[in-house]
CSV table of C-alpha atoms in Angstrom, one decimal:
chain,number,residue,atom,x,y,z
A,289,MET,CA,20.6,-19.3,0.3
A,290,THR,CA,18.2,-18.3,-2.5
A,291,PRO,CA,16.8,-14.7,-3.0
A,292,HIS,CA,13.5,-15.9,-1.6
A,293,ASP,CA,15.2,-17.3,1.6
A,294,LEU,CA,17.1,-14.0,2.0
A,295,VAL,CA,14.1,-11.9,2.2
A,296,VAL,CA,12.0,-14.1,4.5
A,297,VAL,CA,14.4,-13.9,7.4
A,298,SER,CA,14.2,-11.2,9.9
A,299,ALA,CA,16.9,-9.5,11.9
A,300,HIS,CA,16.3,-11.9,14.7
A,301,ASP,CA,16.7,-14.9,12.5
A,302,ALA,CA,20.2,-13.8,11.2
A,303,SER,CA,22.6,-16.1,13.1
A,304,PRO,CA,26.2,-15.2,13.7
A,305,ALA,CA,27.1,-17.9,11.1
A,306,ALA,CA,25.0,-16.1,8.4
A,307,GLY,CA,26.8,-14.7,5.4
A,308,PRO,CA,27.4,-11.0,4.8
A,309,LEU,CA,24.5,-10.7,2.4
A,310,ASP,CA,22.1,-12.5,4.8
A,311,ARG,CA,23.1,-10.1,7.6
A,312,ALA,CA,22.8,-7.1,5.3
A,313,VAL,CA,19.3,-8.1,4.3
A,314,ALA,CA,18.2,-8.8,7.8
A,315,ALA,CA,19.7,-5.5,9.1
A,316,TYR,CA,17.8,-3.6,6.5
A,317,LEU,CA,14.4,-5.2,7.0
A,318,THR,CA,14.6,-4.6,10.8
A,319,ARG,CA,14.0,-1.0,10.1
A,320,PHE,CA,10.5,-1.8,9.1
A,321,THR,CA,7.5,-3.2,10.9
A,322,GLY,CA,4.1,-4.6,9.9
A,323,SER,CA,2.9,-4.1,6.3
A,324,SER,CA,5.9,-1.7,5.6
A,325,ARG,CA,8.2,-4.6,6.2
A,326,GLU,CA,6.2,-6.9,3.8
A,327,HIS,CA,6.4,-4.2,1.1
A,328,ALA,CA,10.1,-3.6,1.6
A,329,ARG,CA,10.7,-7.4,1.6
A,330,SER,CA,8.8,-7.8,-1.7
A,331,ASP,CA,10.6,-5.0,-3.4
A,332,LEU,CA,14.0,-6.2,-2.2
A,333,ARG,CA,13.2,-9.7,-3.4
A,334,CYS,CA,12.7,-8.4,-6.9
A,335,PHE,CA,16.2,-7.0,-6.9
A,336,LEU,CA,17.8,-10.0,-5.3
A,337,THR,CA,16.2,-12.3,-7.8
A,338,TRP,CA,17.4,-10.1,-10.7
A,339,CYS,CA,20.9,-10.3,-9.3
A,340,ALA,CA,20.7,-14.1,-8.8
A,341,GLU,CA,19.6,-14.6,-12.4
A,342,ARG,CA,22.7,-12.8,-13.5
A,343,ASP,CA,25.1,-14.5,-11.1
A,344,LEU,CA,25.7,-11.1,-9.5
A,345,ASN,CA,26.5,-10.8,-5.8
A,346,PRO,CA,24.4,-7.8,-4.7
A,347,LEU,CA,27.2,-6.6,-2.4
A,348,ALA,CA,29.5,-6.6,-5.4
A,349,ALA,CA,27.1,-4.6,-7.6
A,350,ARG,CA,28.3,-1.3,-9.1
A,351,ARG,CA,26.5,1.8,-10.4
A,352,PRO,CA,26.2,0.4,-14.0
A,353,HIS,CA,24.5,-2.7,-12.6
A,354,LEU,CA,21.8,-0.6,-10.9
A,355,LYS,CA,21.3,1.4,-14.0
A,356,LEU,CA,20.7,-1.9,-15.9
A,357,TYR,CA,18.2,-2.9,-13.2
A,358,ILE,CA,16.3,0.3,-13.6
A,359,ARG,CA,16.2,-0.2,-17.4
A,360,TRP,CA,15.1,-3.9,-16.9
A,361,MET,CA,12.2,-2.7,-14.8
A,362,GLN,CA,11.2,-0.1,-17.4
A,363,GLU,CA,11.7,-2.0,-20.6
A,364,ILE,CA,11.2,-5.6,-19.7
A,365,ARG,CA,8.8,-5.6,-16.8
A,366,ARG,CA,7.1,-2.4,-18.1
A,367,PHE,CA,6.7,-1.0,-14.5
A,368,LYS,CA,5.2,2.4,-14.1
A,369,PRO,CA,7.6,5.2,-13.2
A,370,SER,CA,6.2,5.4,-9.7
A,371,THR,CA,6.8,1.6,-9.3
A,372,VAL,CA,10.3,1.8,-10.6
A,373,SER,CA,11.1,4.7,-8.3
A,374,ARG,CA,9.6,3.0,-5.3
A,375,ARG,CA,11.4,-0.3,-5.9
A,376,PHE,CA,14.7,1.4,-6.5
A,377,SER,CA,14.2,3.5,-3.3
A,378,VAL,CA,14.2,0.2,-1.4
A,379,VAL,CA,17.4,-0.9,-3.2
A,380,ALA,CA,19.1,2.4,-2.4
A,381,GLY,CA,17.9,2.1,1.2
A,382,PHE,CA,19.4,-1.4,1.4
A,383,TYR,CA,22.8,-0.2,0.3
A,384,ARG,CA,22.7,2.9,2.5
A,385,THR,CA,22.1,0.6,5.5
A,386,ALA,CA,24.9,-1.7,4.4
A,387,VAL,CA,27.3,1.3,4.4
A,388,ILE,CA,26.1,2.4,7.8
A,389,ASP,CA,26.7,-1.1,9.2
A,390,GLY,CA,30.1,-1.4,7.6
A,391,ALA,CA,29.2,-4.1,5.1
A,392,LEU,CA,30.2,-1.8,2.2
A,393,ASP,CA,32.5,1.2,1.9
A,394,HIS,CA,30.1,3.1,-0.3
A,395,SER,CA,26.7,2.8,-1.9
A,396,PRO,CA,26.6,1.9,-5.6
A,397,ALA,CA,23.1,3.5,-5.7
A,398,GLU,CA,24.6,7.0,-5.2
A,399,HIS,CA,24.3,9.2,-8.3
A,400,VAL,CA,21.9,6.8,-10.1
A,401,ARG,CA,19.2,8.8,-11.7
A,402,ARG,CA,15.7,7.6,-11.0
A,403,PRO,CA,12.8,8.0,-13.4
A,404,ALA,CA,10.7,11.1,-13.0
A,405,VAL,CA,7.4,10.4,-11.4
A,406,PRO,CA,4.6,12.4,-12.9
A,407,PRO,CA,2.9,15.0,-10.6
A,408,GLU,CA,-0.5,13.4,-11.3
A,409,SER,CA,-1.4,9.9,-10.0
A,410,PRO,CA,-2.3,7.4,-12.7
A,411,THR,CA,-4.9,6.0,-10.4
A,412,LEU,CA,-8.4,7.3,-11.1
A,413,GLY,CA,-11.1,7.7,-8.5
A,414,PHE,CA,-14.8,7.2,-9.0
A,415,THR,CA,-17.1,10.0,-10.1
A,416,HIS,CA,-19.8,11.2,-7.6
A,417,LEU,CA,-22.4,9.1,-9.5
A,418,GLN,CA,-20.1,6.0,-9.6
A,419,PHE,CA,-19.4,6.2,-5.9
A,420,GLU,CA,-23.1,6.5,-5.1
A,421,ALA,CA,-23.7,3.5,-7.3
A,422,MET,CA,-21.0,1.6,-5.4
A,423,LEU,CA,-22.5,2.6,-2.0
A,424,THR,CA,-26.0,1.5,-3.2
A,425,ALA,CA,-24.8,-1.8,-4.6
A,426,SER,CA,-22.9,-2.6,-1.4
A,427,ARG,CA,-25.8,-1.5,0.9
A,428,GLU,CA,-28.2,-3.8,-1.0
A,429,SER,CA,-25.8,-6.7,-1.1
A,430,ALA,CA,-26.6,-9.9,0.8
A,431,SER,CA,-23.2,-9.7,2.4
A,432,PRO,CA,-23.0,-7.0,5.1
A,433,TYR,CA,-19.2,-6.9,4.7
A,434,ASP,CA,-19.6,-5.3,1.2
A,435,PHE,CA,-21.2,-2.2,2.7
A,436,ALA,CA,-18.6,-2.0,5.4
A,437,LEU,CA,-15.8,-2.4,2.9
A,438,VAL,CA,-17.0,0.4,0.7
A,439,ALA,CA,-17.7,2.7,3.6
A,440,MET,CA,-14.3,2.1,5.3
A,441,LEU,CA,-12.4,2.8,2.1
A,442,GLY,CA,-14.6,5.5,0.5
A,443,LEU,CA,-16.1,7.3,3.6
A,444,LEU,CA,-13.2,6.9,6.0
A,445,GLY,CA,-10.3,7.0,3.5
A,446,LEU,CA,-8.6,3.9,4.9
A,447,ARG,CA,-5.9,2.1,3.1
A,448,ILE,CA,-6.9,-1.4,2.2
A,449,PHE,CA,-4.5,-3.0,4.7
A,450,GLU,CA,-5.9,-0.8,7.4
A,451,ALA,CA,-9.4,-1.8,6.6
A,452,THR,CA,-8.8,-5.5,6.4
A,453,SER,CA,-6.7,-5.5,9.6
A,454,ALA,CA,-9.3,-3.7,11.6
A,455,ASN,CA,-10.8,-5.6,14.5
A,456,ILE,CA,-14.0,-5.3,16.5
A,457,ALA,CA,-11.9,-4.5,19.5
A,458,ASP,CA,-10.6,-1.4,17.7
A,459,LEU,CA,-14.1,0.2,17.9
A,460,GLY,CA,-14.6,2.6,20.8
A,461,GLU,CA,-15.6,6.1,21.9
A,462,GLU,CA,-13.5,9.2,22.4
A,463,HIS,CA,-15.0,12.4,23.9
A,464,GLY,CA,-18.5,11.2,23.1
A,465,HIS,CA,-17.7,10.3,19.5
A,466,ARG,CA,-17.5,6.8,18.0
A,467,VAL,CA,-14.0,6.1,16.7
A,468,LEU,CA,-12.0,3.3,15.0
A,469,ARG,CA,-8.5,2.7,16.1
A,470,VAL,CA,-6.4,2.3,13.0
A,471,CYS,CA,-2.8,1.1,12.8
A,472,GLY,CA,-1.4,2.8,9.7
A,473,LYS,CA,1.9,3.0,7.9
A,474,GLY,CA,4.9,2.7,10.2
A,475,THR,CA,2.6,1.2,12.9
A,476,LYS,CA,1.3,4.7,13.6
A,477,VAL,CA,-1.9,4.4,15.6
A,478,VAL,CA,-4.7,7.0,15.0
A,479,LEU,CA,-8.3,7.3,16.0
A,480,ILE,CA,-10.6,7.8,13.0
A,481,PRO,CA,-14.0,9.4,13.8
A,482,LEU,CA,-16.9,7.4,12.5
A,483,PRO,CA,-19.6,9.3,10.6
A,484,PRO,CA,-23.1,7.8,11.0
A,485,ALA,CA,-23.1,6.1,7.6
A,486,ALA,CA,-19.8,4.4,8.2
A,487,GLY,CA,-20.8,3.5,11.7
A,488,ARG,CA,-24.0,1.9,10.5
A,489,ALA,CA,-22.1,-0.1,7.9
A,490,ILE,CA,-19.6,-1.4,10.4
A,491,ASP,CA,-22.3,-2.2,12.9
A,492,ARG,CA,-24.1,-4.2,10.3
A,493,ALA,CA,-20.9,-6.1,9.5
A,494,VAL,CA,-20.1,-6.8,13.2
A,495,GLY,CA,-23.6,-7.9,14.1
A,496,TYR,CA,-23.5,-9.7,17.5
A,497,ARG,CA,-19.9,-10.9,17.1
A,498,PRO,CA,-18.0,-9.9,20.3
A,499,SER,CA,-14.5,-10.1,18.7
A,500,GLY,CA,-12.6,-10.8,15.5
A,501,PRO,CA,-12.1,-9.0,12.3
A,502,ILE,CA,-14.6,-6.4,11.1
A,503,LEU,CA,-14.4,-7.6,7.5
A,504,LEU,CA,-14.8,-11.3,6.8
A,505,ASN,CA,-14.6,-13.2,3.5
A,506,THR,CA,-17.0,-15.8,2.1
A,507,ARG,CA,-15.3,-18.5,4.2
A,508,GLY,CA,-15.8,-16.6,7.4
A,509,THR,CA,-12.2,-15.7,7.9
A,510,ARG,CA,-10.4,-12.3,7.7
A,511,MET,CA,-10.8,-10.6,4.4
A,512,ASP,CA,-7.6,-9.8,2.6
A,513,ARG,CA,-6.9,-7.3,-0.2
A,514,HIS,CA,-7.4,-9.9,-2.9
A,515,ALA,CA,-10.8,-10.8,-1.6
A,516,ALA,CA,-11.6,-7.1,-1.2
A,517,THR,CA,-10.7,-6.4,-4.8
A,518,ARG,CA,-12.9,-9.2,-6.0
A,519,ARG,CA,-15.8,-7.9,-4.0
A,520,LEU,CA,-15.4,-4.4,-5.3
A,521,ARG,CA,-15.3,-5.6,-8.9
A,522,HIS,CA,-18.4,-7.6,-8.3
A,523,LEU,CA,-20.1,-4.5,-6.8
A,524,ALA,CA,-19.0,-2.4,-9.7
A,525,ARG,CA,-20.7,-4.8,-12.1
A,526,ILE,CA,-23.8,-4.9,-10.1
A,527,GLY,CA,-23.9,-1.2,-9.8
A,528,GLY,CA,-23.4,-0.6,-13.5
A,529,VAL,CA,-20.1,1.2,-12.9
A,530,ARG,CA,-18.3,1.1,-16.2
A,531,ILE,CA,-14.6,1.4,-15.4
A,532,GLY,CA,-11.4,-0.4,-16.2
A,533,ARG,CA,-10.1,-2.6,-13.4
A,534,THR,CA,-11.7,-1.5,-10.1
A,535,HIS,CA,-9.3,-1.8,-7.1
A,536,PRO,CA,-9.4,-0.7,-3.5
A,537,HIS,CA,-7.2,2.4,-3.8
A,538,MET,CA,-9.7,4.0,-6.1
A,539,LEU,CA,-12.0,4.5,-3.2
A,540,ARG,CA,-9.3,6.3,-1.2
A,541,HIS,CA,-8.7,8.6,-4.2
A,542,THR,CA,-12.4,9.2,-4.2
A,543,PHE,CA,-12.3,10.1,-0.5
A,544,VAL,CA,-9.5,12.7,-1.1
A,545,THR,CA,-11.1,14.2,-4.2
A,546,THR,CA,-14.6,14.4,-2.7
A,547,MET,CA,-13.2,16.5,0.2
A,548,LEU,CA,-11.2,18.8,-2.0
A,549,ASP,CA,-14.2,19.2,-4.3
A,550,ALA,CA,-16.3,20.2,-1.3
A,551,GLY,CA,-13.9,23.0,-0.6
A,552,VAL,CA,-12.0,21.4,2.3
A,553,ASP,CA,-8.6,23.0,2.9
A,554,LEU,CA,-5.7,21.0,1.4
A,555,ARG,CA,-4.0,20.8,4.8
A,556,ASP,CA,-7.2,19.4,6.4
A,557,VAL,CA,-7.5,16.8,3.6
A,558,GLN,CA,-3.8,15.9,4.1
A,559,ILE,CA,-4.4,15.3,7.8
A,560,ALA,CA,-7.6,13.3,7.1
A,561,ALA,CA,-5.8,11.1,4.6
A,562,ARG,CA,-2.8,10.9,6.9
A,563,HIS,CA,-0.3,11.8,4.1
A,564,ALA,CA,3.1,12.9,5.3
A,565,ASP,CA,3.6,15.1,2.3
A,566,PRO,CA,0.9,17.4,0.8
A,567,ARG,CA,2.2,16.6,-2.6
A,568,THR,CA,0.9,13.1,-2.2
A,569,THR,CA,-2.6,14.5,-1.5
A,570,MET,CA,-2.4,16.7,-4.6
A,571,ARG,CA,-1.2,13.7,-6.7
A,572,GLN,CA,-4.2,11.7,-5.6
A,573,SER,CA,-6.6,14.5,-6.3
A,574,ALA,CA,-5.1,15.6,-9.7
A,575,LEU,CA,-6.7,12.8,-11.6
A,576,GLY,CA,-9.4,11.9,-9.1
A,577,TYR,CA,-12.4,12.5,-11.2
A,578,ARG,CA,-13.8,15.2,-13.4
């Protein structure tokens, strides 16, 4: 089985006749659901492919091999420290699960030093004026989904997968307030209050449709993160926003920094952004905008 095949199976697909590596991969991925599983699968695929290219059985890897893998990500692939740390965390989790399940006696990832992640996020948010320009460009766009996209990311602080997976059926009311039901990381479901501007943007996108995705692409099907990125870059050009490579997460950064800049307590911003750790909130705000 190729590395690609290994990471597309689920725990339910691992038959009794599957090999040790197949079962170890399937057992690890069953810990995750939804988008978290897709991300873990992608990061694990990177490691398994690296092993396959070197004729290395991942279950026979030792600590020096993993140190070489980290160096490869740093020096050959030129990944950022945060990416290297995240991808290696998946590898370490895979080996930890293999030990728990009895596939290995010990984890080769133990005592492997990971690269230090800077306290400041390398992702920049928009300035106040840039965000206003994005809102204006999206509001005046011929596509009603542009305004909804910018509002859901920048005014509600949604992650891109949360925005693109939101459905019309997720709209509702709670204690007299309009809310959007969002399935976030780890399949945690939360109700996000809709401020008037965001509500109007979403209503415009929904129109008279009774069901289906809130955000649609140019073909009339569910918008994905790639289409969303293209739309945001188009809006940035139309709005005269001169910035490197616009991407969806910049609007979530803007959401965080705008709240902190307005004097909102860090704990409240952490709750609004649904960060498990306040340090994540601080990292997103540290280089948000000046």
